[in-house]
Short mmCIF file of C-alpha atoms in Angstrom, two decimals:
data_model
loop_
_atom_site.label_atom_id
_atom_site.label_comp_id
_atom_site.label_asym_id
_atom_site.label_seq_id
_atom_site.Cartn_x
_atom_site.Cartn_y
_atom_site.Cartn_z
CA ALA A 27 3.23 97.93 93.33
CA VAL A 28 2.73 94.74 91.37
CA MET A 29 1.25 96.65 88.44
CA ALA A 30 4.13 99.14 88.47
CA HIS A 31 6.63 96.28 88.46
CA GLU A 32 4.86 94.62 85.53
CA ALA A 33 4.80 97.91 83.63
CA ALA A 34 8.55 98.34 84.18
CA ASP A 35 9.16 94.82 82.92
CA ASP A 36 7.08 95.55 79.81
CA ASP A 37 9.02 98.74 79.13
CA GLU A 38 12.32 96.92 79.50
CA ALA A 39 11.15 94.14 77.17
CA ALA A 40 10.04 96.71 74.58
CA ALA A 41 13.41 98.46 74.78
CA ASP A 42 15.24 95.15 74.35
CA LEU A 43 13.09 94.33 71.34
CA ALA A 44 13.78 97.72 69.79
CA ARG A 45 17.54 97.29 70.18
CA GLU A 46 17.38 93.79 68.76
CA GLN A 47 15.33 94.81 65.75
CA ALA A 48 17.56 97.81 65.09
CA GLN A 49 20.38 95.36 64.51
CA VAL A 50 18.20 93.28 62.20
CA ALA A 51 17.07 96.37 60.30
CA ARG A 52 20.66 97.21 59.43
CA LEU A 53 20.66 94.21 57.14
CA CYS A 54 18.56 96.23 54.70
CA HIS A 55 21.43 98.63 54.07
CA LEU A 56 23.90 95.78 53.63
CA CYS A 57 21.91 94.46 50.68
CA ALA A 58 23.77 95.65 47.59
CA HIS A 59 24.43 94.39 44.07
CA GLU A 60 25.21 95.95 40.72
CA ASP A 61 22.36 93.96 39.17
CA THR A 62 19.29 95.99 40.14
CA ASP A 63 16.90 93.19 39.17
CA LEU A 64 18.63 90.79 41.52
CA LEU A 65 18.72 93.36 44.29
CA PHE A 66 14.99 93.99 43.91
CA ARG A 67 14.31 90.27 44.30
CA VAL A 68 16.51 90.23 47.41
CA LEU A 69 14.54 93.11 48.92
CA GLY A 70 11.33 91.25 48.13
CA ALA A 71 12.63 88.22 50.03
CA VAL A 72 13.63 90.45 52.95
CA ARG A 73 10.14 91.96 52.95
CA LYS A 74 8.60 88.50 53.15
CA HIS A 75 10.72 87.44 56.12
CA PHE A 76 10.34 90.74 57.96
CA GLY A 77 6.58 90.65 57.47
CA SER A 78 6.35 87.32 59.28
CA GLY A 79 7.98 88.79 62.39
CA GLY A 80 4.78 90.24 63.83
CA LEU A 81 3.58 93.76 64.56
CA GLY A 82 6.11 94.41 67.29
CA ARG A 83 8.97 93.90 64.84
CA ILE A 84 7.78 95.37 61.55
CA ARG A 85 7.60 98.89 62.98
CA HIS A 86 11.39 98.68 63.32
CA THR A 87 12.32 96.62 60.25
CA LEU A 88 10.04 97.76 57.42
CA VAL A 89 10.89 101.46 57.66
CA PRO A 90 14.57 101.04 56.68
CA LEU A 91 13.47 98.60 53.98
CA VAL A 92 11.42 101.40 52.41
CA PHE A 93 14.42 103.73 52.38
CA ARG A 94 16.61 101.01 50.88
CA ALA A 95 14.01 100.48 48.16
CA LEU A 96 13.88 104.22 47.43
CA ALA A 97 17.67 104.20 47.07
CA LEU A 98 17.28 101.31 44.62
CA SER A 99 14.84 103.38 42.55
CA ARG A 100 17.50 106.08 42.24
CA ALA A 101 20.07 103.50 41.18
CA ILE A 102 17.71 102.13 38.52
CA ARG A 103 17.04 105.59 37.11
CA ALA A 104 20.75 106.37 37.00
CA ALA A 105 21.46 103.07 35.24
CA GLU A 106 18.67 103.63 32.74
CA ALA A 107 20.10 107.04 31.90
CA GLN A 108 23.36 105.49 30.71
CA PRO A 109 23.83 105.12 26.95
CA ASP A 110 23.14 101.63 25.62
CA ALA A 111 21.68 100.60 28.98
CA PRO A 112 20.27 97.04 28.89
CA LYS A 113 16.57 96.59 29.47
CA ARG A 114 15.69 95.79 33.06
CA GLN A 115 12.99 93.50 34.35
CA TYR A 116 12.10 95.82 37.24
CA SER A 117 11.72 99.52 36.60
CA ALA A 118 11.67 102.38 39.09
CA ARG A 119 7.87 102.38 38.84
CA LYS A 120 7.85 98.78 40.06
CA VAL A 121 9.95 99.79 43.04
CA PHE A 122 7.47 102.53 43.91
CA GLN A 123 4.68 99.96 43.78
CA PHE A 124 6.72 97.84 46.21
CA VAL A 125 7.09 100.84 48.54
CA HIS A 126 3.37 101.58 48.29
CA GLU A 127 2.55 98.04 49.42
CA ILE A 128 4.83 98.33 52.46
CA ALA A 129 3.50 101.74 53.49
CA THR A 130 -0.07 100.49 53.13
CA ALA A 131 0.71 97.48 55.31
CA MET A 132 2.19 99.76 57.96
CA ALA A 133 -0.69 102.24 57.84
CA GLY A 134 -3.29 99.95 59.35
CA THR A 135 -1.41 99.51 62.63
CA PHE A 136 1.07 102.40 62.66
CA PRO A 137 -0.70 105.26 60.85
CA ASP A 138 1.84 107.88 61.87
CA LEU A 139 4.69 105.85 60.39
CA GLY A 140 2.63 105.03 57.33
CA LEU A 141 1.90 108.70 56.73
CA HIS A 142 5.55 109.68 56.90
CA LEU A 143 6.53 106.81 54.58
CA PHE A 144 3.95 107.92 52.03
CA LEU A 145 5.29 111.48 52.15
CA GLN A 146 8.89 110.32 51.80
CA ALA A 147 7.95 108.17 48.83
CA ALA A 148 6.08 111.12 47.31
CA LEU A 149 9.23 113.25 47.47
CA GLU A 150 11.24 110.52 45.78
CA ALA A 151 8.62 110.01 43.06
CA ASP A 152 8.43 113.76 42.48
CA ALA A 153 12.20 113.95 42.09
CA ALA A 154 12.01 111.09 39.59
CA GLY A 155 9.47 112.95 37.49
CA PHE A 156 6.57 110.62 38.30
CA GLY A 157 3.96 113.25 39.11
CA ALA A 158 0.98 110.90 39.12
CA ILE A 159 2.72 108.49 41.48
CA ALA A 160 3.76 111.33 43.78
CA TYR A 161 0.18 112.60 43.85
CA GLU A 162 -1.06 109.12 44.79
CA PHE A 163 1.39 108.90 47.69
CA VAL A 164 0.36 112.30 49.04
CA SER A 165 -3.31 111.39 48.66
CA GLN A 166 -2.77 108.26 50.73
CA ALA A 167 -1.07 110.35 53.42
CA PHE A 168 -4.10 112.64 53.48
CA ILE A 169 -6.47 109.68 53.83
CA LEU A 170 -4.46 108.45 56.81
CA TYR A 171 -4.63 111.91 58.37
CA GLU A 172 -8.41 112.02 58.02
CA ASP A 173 -9.18 108.47 59.14
CA GLU A 174 -6.44 107.34 61.50
CA LEU A 175 -5.08 110.37 63.39
CA PRO A 176 -7.71 111.55 65.90
CA ASP A 177 -5.12 112.81 68.39
CA SER A 178 -4.50 116.56 68.10
CA ARG A 179 -0.79 116.31 68.79
CA ALA A 180 -0.34 113.65 66.11
CA GLN A 181 -2.34 115.79 63.68
CA LEU A 182 -0.16 118.82 64.34
CA LYS A 183 3.01 116.82 63.79
CA ALA A 184 1.61 115.29 60.60
CA LEU A 185 0.58 118.69 59.23
CA HIS A 186 4.10 120.04 59.65
CA SER A 187 5.39 117.05 57.69
CA MET A 188 2.76 117.51 54.99
CA VAL A 189 3.59 121.19 54.54
CA GLY A 190 7.31 120.44 54.41
CA ALA A 191 6.79 117.71 51.83
CA LEU A 192 4.65 119.89 49.57
CA LEU A 193 7.15 122.74 49.75
CA ALA A 194 9.91 120.35 48.63
CA THR A 195 8.04 119.16 45.54
CA THR A 196 8.62 120.67 42.10
CA GLY A 197 6.86 118.34 39.67
CA PHE A 198 3.16 118.85 40.36
CA ASP A 199 1.18 120.83 37.84
CA ALA A 200 -0.56 123.96 39.12
CA ALA A 201 -3.99 122.36 39.54
CA ASP A 202 -2.74 119.33 41.49
CA TYR A 203 -0.52 121.43 43.73
CA ASP A 204 -3.28 123.92 44.49
CA ALA A 205 -5.65 121.08 45.37
CA LEU A 206 -3.14 119.54 47.79
CA ALA A 207 -2.14 122.88 49.32
CA THR A 208 -5.78 123.90 49.80
CA LYS A 209 -6.64 120.57 51.42
CA THR A 210 -3.71 120.91 53.83
CA THR A 211 -4.85 124.41 54.75
CA GLN A 212 -8.36 123.12 55.44
CA TYR A 213 -6.92 120.54 57.81
CA ALA A 214 -4.98 123.26 59.61
CA ALA A 215 -8.10 125.42 60.02
CA LYS A 216 -9.93 122.52 61.69
CA LEU A 217 -7.39 121.76 64.42
CA PHE A 218 -8.96 121.45 67.85
CA LYS A 219 -6.96 124.16 69.65
CA LYS A 220 -7.23 127.77 68.53
CA PRO A 221 -3.51 128.51 69.06
CA ASP A 222 -2.62 125.45 66.96
CA GLN A 223 -4.98 126.67 64.25
CA CYS A 224 -3.35 130.09 64.27
CA ARG A 225 0.21 128.80 63.99
CA MET A 226 -0.56 126.10 61.45
CA VAL A 227 -2.61 128.34 59.14
CA ALA A 228 0.27 130.82 59.17
CA THR A 229 2.63 127.98 58.29
CA CYS A 230 0.37 126.95 55.42
CA SER A 231 0.67 130.44 53.95
CA HIS A 232 4.14 129.37 52.79
CA LEU A 233 2.48 126.86 50.48
CA PHE A 234 1.13 129.78 48.47
CA TRP A 235 4.17 132.04 48.67
CA ALA A 236 7.33 129.96 48.67
CA ALA A 237 10.82 131.30 49.09
CA ALA A 238 13.12 131.26 46.09
CA PRO A 239 14.65 127.78 45.79
CA SER A 240 18.33 127.11 46.17
CA PRO A 241 20.13 125.78 43.07
CA PRO A 242 18.84 122.26 42.39
CA PRO A 243 21.19 119.37 43.13
CA PRO A 244 22.46 117.09 40.36
CA PRO A 245 21.10 115.76 38.12
CA PRO A 246 20.21 119.27 36.94
CA VAL A 247 16.54 120.12 36.84
CA ASP A 248 15.03 121.71 33.74
CA GLU A 249 14.58 125.43 34.44
CA GLU A 250 11.03 125.29 33.13
CA GLN A 251 10.16 122.70 35.78
CA TRP A 252 11.88 124.55 38.62
CA THR A 253 9.31 127.24 39.38
CA VAL A 254 8.73 129.39 42.43
CA ARG A 255 5.13 129.19 43.58
CA ARG A 256 3.82 132.67 44.32
CA ASP A 257 0.11 133.22 45.02
CA GLY A 258 -0.13 136.59 46.70
CA TYR A 259 -3.86 136.41 47.28
CA GLY A 260 -3.81 132.95 48.87
CA SER A 261 -0.85 133.78 51.08
CA ARG A 262 -2.40 137.07 52.21
CA VAL A 263 -5.72 135.42 53.05
CA LEU A 264 -4.02 132.80 55.23
CA VAL A 265 -1.86 135.30 57.08
CA LYS A 266 -4.97 137.36 57.78
CA ARG A 267 -6.79 134.22 58.89
CA SER A 268 -3.98 133.33 61.30
CA GLU A 269 -4.23 136.79 62.87
CA CYS A 270 -7.99 136.58 63.39
CA VAL A 271 -8.40 133.03 64.66
CA ASP A 272 -8.40 134.07 68.31
CA THR A 273 -10.54 137.22 68.13
CA ASP A 274 -11.89 136.76 71.66
CA GLU A 275 -8.45 137.35 73.15
CA GLU A 276 -7.49 140.52 71.29
CA GLU A 277 -7.32 142.50 74.51
CA ASP A 278 -4.84 140.13 76.18
CA SER A 279 -1.13 140.77 76.10
CA ASP A 280 1.19 138.44 74.20
CA GLN A 281 2.62 137.12 77.45
CA GLU A 282 -0.85 136.26 78.79
CA ARG A 283 -1.67 134.41 75.59
CA TYR A 284 1.48 132.33 75.79
CA ASP A 285 0.89 131.56 79.46
CA GLU A 286 -2.65 130.41 78.74
CA GLU A 287 -1.55 128.21 75.86
CA PHE A 288 1.17 126.59 77.97
CA ASP A 289 -1.33 126.00 80.79
CA ASP A 290 -3.67 124.29 78.34
CA ASP A 291 -0.85 122.08 77.11
CA PHE A 292 0.10 121.03 80.63
CA ASP A 293 -3.53 120.42 81.58
CA ASP A 294 -3.99 118.19 78.54
CA GLU A 295 -0.85 116.29 79.39
CA ASP A 296 -2.02 115.77 82.99
CA ASP A 297 -5.41 114.54 81.77
CA SER A 298 -3.78 112.04 79.46
CA ASN A 299 -1.54 110.77 82.26
CA GLU A 300 -4.54 110.21 84.46
#
């Protein structure tokens, strides 16, 4: 009874901390100035103060700071595109370096958050035309997946995010994209549960046969850069692979397969609760 009471107190304290830090985190989005150099220095000062708050706080405060910094990178690019734009001390590349430092700091303690921040930054860098930077961000997300996500549920969630991020990119050259898509597919094929393997490999087939994109948002994207990735062989191989993962259960009905998978999920959840 004493332990249960202490656990309830800890949960309440954690909830109070989360609400408190959510209010603090809103300060990031209140930081605004037409001078992008000054705003970048302000965000740097915010990063310094947030970083001194301890691990319990940075998981709530540094994430919105990353998104505010990514918004700043867009503002810098828009300003630089104006005719007769004055030279700026801090470029968009410098902002991406700032984001990389924050995501790396988060990754050691909160690998799931770090992975998603790296993927979000990769999408922003890709949209900005910084292919090498985008590739670096995705590579860091892959390293986190390999080294810091042993839990199968966390891996499955991360793989869905990785596939979604790769499908949203348009700036990678063919060799880089194929390397990233193939690596993601290899991760999917090594998931612990056979049903997860089957579903995730089928999902990865979209990496090799993407749907036609909707019209790109402004600023307009060069038509030569906006390509539809279509690899019939790779997509066909993965679909076939997803059908054959569970060969031992070919005689079972679909309903029996679903029942067995759900039973496994509940058993795993009970084991973790124990």
